[in-house]
XYZ file of C-alpha atoms in Angstrom:
169
model
C 96.225 51.991 188.393
C 99.930 51.643 186.527
C 100.453 48.654 184.690
C 103.991 47.624 186.387
C 106.714 45.739 184.002
C 109.738 43.941 184.958
C 113.054 45.118 183.899
C 116.592 44.332 184.531
C 119.698 46.854 184.616
C 123.066 46.279 184.688
C 125.507 48.827 186.624
C 129.392 48.952 186.613
C 131.603 51.545 187.699
C 135.485 51.467 187.449
C 136.505 54.608 188.416
C 137.046 56.091 191.988
C 134.792 54.939 194.811
C 133.277 52.133 192.646
C 130.879 50.601 195.291
C 129.949 54.259 196.400
C 128.959 54.848 192.973
C 126.706 51.564 192.395
C 125.359 52.687 195.909
C 124.391 56.067 194.790
C 122.721 54.633 191.580
C 120.789 51.914 193.167
C 119.307 54.714 195.534
C 118.204 57.226 192.964
C 116.794 54.496 190.880
C 115.286 53.154 194.342
C 113.542 56.397 194.967
C 112.256 57.417 191.163
C 108.611 57.458 191.206
C 107.078 54.447 188.759
C 110.324 52.260 189.786
C 110.224 49.870 192.590
C 113.465 47.879 193.249
C 112.932 44.070 193.384
C 116.338 42.652 193.922
C 119.917 43.582 193.697
C 122.637 40.870 193.158
C 125.854 40.742 194.724
C 128.639 42.648 193.835
C 131.033 41.211 191.326
C 134.702 42.520 189.952
C 135.358 42.126 186.358
C 137.834 42.417 183.987
C 137.210 45.352 181.492
C 136.366 44.238 177.743
C 137.996 45.391 175.155
C 141.451 47.048 174.260
C 141.316 50.177 176.538
C 143.821 49.777 179.371
C 141.483 50.197 182.926
C 140.724 49.235 185.938
C 138.650 46.254 186.863
C 134.879 46.880 187.423
C 132.560 46.524 190.198
C 128.979 45.362 188.353
C 125.320 44.405 189.991
C 122.099 43.573 188.261
C 119.232 45.255 189.498
C 115.635 43.837 189.159
C 112.978 46.319 189.182
C 109.267 46.827 188.492
C 108.435 49.929 186.737
C 105.463 51.801 185.244
C 107.961 53.831 183.138
C 108.253 53.365 179.617
C 111.563 51.376 178.240
C 112.221 54.768 176.491
C 111.373 56.542 180.004
C 113.534 54.027 181.743
C 116.439 55.094 179.539
C 116.001 58.582 180.383
C 116.482 57.703 184.026
C 119.579 55.562 183.232
C 121.130 58.277 181.424
C 120.022 60.834 184.030
C 121.729 58.683 186.957
C 125.075 58.723 184.587
C 125.008 62.215 184.326
C 124.564 62.900 187.962
C 127.285 60.379 188.874
C 129.802 62.274 186.543
C 129.638 59.664 183.674
C 131.821 61.187 181.034
C 131.596 59.977 177.381
C 134.953 60.212 175.890
C 136.250 56.842 174.888
C 133.930 53.975 173.730
C 134.150 50.970 176.335
C 136.308 53.637 178.402
C 136.837 53.977 182.307
C 133.261 55.279 183.663
C 132.172 56.446 187.115
C 128.861 54.553 186.456
C 127.463 52.778 183.311
C 123.727 51.910 183.445
C 122.261 49.832 180.941
C 118.501 48.127 180.327
C 119.341 44.589 179.745
C 115.802 43.327 179.649
C 112.307 44.997 179.691
C 109.642 42.594 180.164
C 108.905 40.865 177.021
C 109.858 43.673 174.696
C 112.122 43.593 171.664
C 113.282 47.064 170.692
C 115.946 47.689 167.878
C 116.361 51.600 168.004
C 119.116 53.722 167.291
C 119.201 54.749 170.887
C 117.451 51.851 172.740
C 118.342 47.980 171.799
C 116.321 45.635 174.303
C 117.333 42.650 174.967
C 120.713 44.365 175.347
C 122.414 42.729 171.944
C 125.869 42.304 174.268
C 124.231 40.236 177.296
C 124.695 36.869 176.273
C 128.521 37.584 175.824
C 129.255 39.127 179.061
C 130.072 37.304 182.207
C 129.377 40.816 184.067
C 125.688 40.401 183.316
C 125.043 36.711 182.886
C 126.524 35.706 186.474
C 124.934 38.433 188.613
C 121.425 37.886 186.686
C 121.438 34.066 186.805
C 122.285 34.755 190.781
C 119.203 36.471 191.325
C 117.064 35.026 188.584
C 118.178 31.367 188.147
C 115.293 30.477 185.808
C 115.017 33.511 183.690
C 114.502 32.805 179.850
C 115.146 35.399 176.954
C 112.691 34.966 174.427
C 113.966 33.089 171.525
C 117.312 32.441 173.151
C 116.114 30.061 176.306
C 117.379 29.647 179.719
C 120.098 32.311 180.309
C 122.071 30.158 182.729
C 122.646 27.822 179.488
C 124.923 30.701 178.300
C 127.102 30.784 181.443
C 129.721 28.308 179.669
C 130.303 30.587 176.892
C 131.398 33.382 179.151
C 133.587 31.163 181.704
C 136.898 32.675 180.722
C 136.153 36.147 181.285
C 137.342 37.152 184.813
C 134.678 37.514 187.154
C 134.799 37.045 190.868
C 132.037 37.511 193.765
C 132.958 40.340 196.291
C 130.269 40.888 198.498
C 127.066 43.034 198.627
C 126.323 46.972 198.491
C 124.519 46.303 201.895
C 121.597 48.596 201.197
C 119.466 49.519 203.986
C 116.082 51.007 202.705
C 116.454 51.752 198.928
């Protein structure tokens, strides 16, 4: 029996068929052995962060149960990005898909290639709003309830636009 951990992934896209990229990423994640999708948030349209001129993002949060280690889950995220044509040419630049591990159970990891919980999550409406949608009472160790941070990000442009209408994932 493989021990399953709860993890939350943030997915975003602002190039091409944004909703299509999100859907395809969720399908790849959901068909990966050792990963079971529990919940997918609504799709939110959000303004980009940083000074790079680019289009708005579509963002979602995906809750999974996984037997993958944090590093194996990171490898899956990078595989999804590569398969969907992610180019890493410009920091915070436009992208077909971005997949980040936001929370991995109670893990606290601070390594060069992996930081969990994600260090910027409490500053990002595109993470907090969909996360609180699917987990209203989620707590972050050492930081309390996530919903308490929503006021901090209230000025960031974000609006719910619907769902991915996923059938069987």
